[in-house]
Amino acid sequence: MLSTLSLALVPGAEAGTAFLGPVADATLIEASPTNSLGGAVFFNAGTTQNYTRNRGLLRFDPGAAIPPGATITRASLNLNLTRRPRDGFHQSVMGLFRMLRPWGEGTTPPK
C-alpha cells in the first residue's frame, strides 16, 4: 500500500512513534454505488473526467500498534499519488473525514 498513518505516542514516560499501514481500502464510486472497488491494489478519489465523484476509504487498526495506556500526541497521514487519468484530470478538493458506518471491500458486505 502506498499510504501510512504515523502516530506520535507517549506511553507513560517513554515517547515513541507507530507507523500503520491500512488494513482495508476501497473506493466509493458515484457511478457504481453497489461496488466499492475493494479488490484493487489501489484506491482512487476525486472527480472523474465525466464529473462524477469517487471517494477513497482507508481503515487503520491503531489498537494493534499502540500500547495500552499510551497517549497519541500527533498524527499524520501520508498518501502517494501513483496514477493519473489518461484523459486528463480535474482538480479536486480533498478532505479527511471519519467514516461512521462499517464498510466492506468490493461487493463484500460491511464488517
Coordinates of C-alpha atoms in Angstrom, one line a residue:
M1 CA 0.0 0.0 0.0
L2 CA 1.2 3.5 -0.6
S3 CA -0.3 5.1 2.4
T4 CA 0.8 5.2 6.0
L5 CA -0.6 6.7 9.2
S6 CA 2.1 7.8 11.7
L7 CA 1.2 8.4 15.4
A8 CA 3.4 10.1 18.0
L9 CA 2.9 8.2 21.2
V10 CA 3.7 8.9 24.9
P11 CA 3.3 5.6 26.7
G12 CA 4.0 6.6 30.4
A13 CA 7.3 8.5 30.4
E14 CA 8.7 7.0 27.2
A15 CA 7.9 8.5 23.8
G16 CA 7.7 6.6 20.5
T17 CA 6.2 6.5 17.1
A18 CA 3.9 4.0 15.5
F19 CA 3.6 3.6 11.7
L20 CA 0.5 1.9 10.5
G21 CA -0.5 0.7 7.0
P22 CA -4.2 0.4 6.2
V23 CA -5.9 -2.9 6.9
A24 CA -8.5 -2.2 4.3
D25 CA -9.2 0.2 1.5
A26 CA -12.0 0.8 -1.0
T27 CA -13.3 3.4 -3.4
L28 CA -16.9 4.6 -3.3
I29 CA -17.9 5.2 -6.9
E30 CA -20.7 7.6 -7.6
A31 CA -21.5 6.0 -11.0
S32 CA -21.5 2.4 -9.5
P33 CA -22.8 2.6 -5.9
T34 CA -23.0 -1.2 -5.3
N35 CA -19.3 -1.9 -5.9
S36 CA -16.7 -0.3 -3.8
L37 CA -13.7 -1.4 -5.9
G38 CA -12.1 -3.0 -2.8
G39 CA -10.3 -5.8 -4.8
A40 CA -7.9 -3.5 -6.5
V41 CA -4.3 -2.8 -5.3
F42 CA -5.1 0.9 -5.3
F43 CA -8.0 3.2 -4.4
N44 CA -9.0 6.4 -6.1
A45 CA -10.5 9.7 -5.0
G46 CA -11.6 12.9 -6.7
T47 CA -13.7 14.0 -9.7
T48 CA -13.6 12.0 -12.9
Q49 CA -13.5 13.3 -16.5
N50 CA -17.2 12.7 -16.5
Y51 CA -17.7 14.9 -13.4
T52 CA -18.7 12.0 -11.2
R53 CA -17.1 11.7 -7.8
N54 CA -15.0 8.9 -6.2
R55 CA -14.2 8.7 -2.5
G56 CA -11.3 6.7 -1.2
L57 CA -11.7 4.9 2.1
L58 CA -8.8 3.7 4.3
R59 CA -9.2 1.6 7.5
F60 CA -6.5 1.6 10.1
D61 CA -6.2 -0.6 13.2
P62 CA -4.4 1.6 15.7
G63 CA -5.2 -0.8 18.6
A64 CA -2.8 -3.4 17.1
A65 CA 0.2 -1.0 17.3
I66 CA -0.5 1.3 20.2
P67 CA 0.5 0.0 23.7
P68 CA -2.2 0.2 26.4
G69 CA -2.1 3.4 28.3
A70 CA -0.3 5.3 25.5
T71 CA -1.4 8.9 24.6
I72 CA -1.5 9.9 21.0
T73 CA 0.0 13.4 20.8
R74 CA 0.2 13.8 17.0
A75 CA -1.0 12.0 13.9
S76 CA -0.1 12.4 10.2
L77 CA -1.3 10.7 7.0
N78 CA 1.0 10.3 4.0
L79 CA -0.5 9.4 0.6
N80 CA 1.4 8.9 -2.6
L81 CA -0.2 9.7 -6.0
T82 CA 0.6 6.7 -8.2
R83 CA -1.7 7.1 -11.2
R84 CA -3.2 9.9 -13.2
P85 CA -6.2 9.7 -15.6
R86 CA -5.2 9.1 -19.2
D87 CA -7.8 11.6 -20.4
G88 CA -6.6 14.5 -18.3
F89 CA -7.8 15.4 -14.8
H90 CA -9.8 17.9 -12.9
Q91 CA -8.6 19.4 -9.7
S92 CA -10.4 18.1 -6.7
V93 CA -10.6 19.4 -3.2
M94 CA -9.7 16.7 -0.7
G95 CA -10.5 16.3 2.9
L96 CA -10.3 13.8 5.7
F97 CA -13.5 12.5 7.4
R98 CA -14.2 9.8 9.9
M99 CA -16.4 7.1 8.5
L100 CA -19.3 6.5 10.8
R101 CA -20.6 3.2 9.3
P102 CA -18.9 -0.1 8.7
W103 CA -18.0 -0.8 5.0
G104 CA -16.8 -3.8 3.0
E105 CA -14.4 -4.1 0.1
G106 CA -15.6 -4.7 -3.4
T107 CA -19.0 -6.3 -3.3
T108 CA -18.5 -7.8 0.2
P109 CA -20.8 -6.8 2.9
P110 CA -19.7 -4.3 5.7
K111 CA -17.7 -5.8 8.6

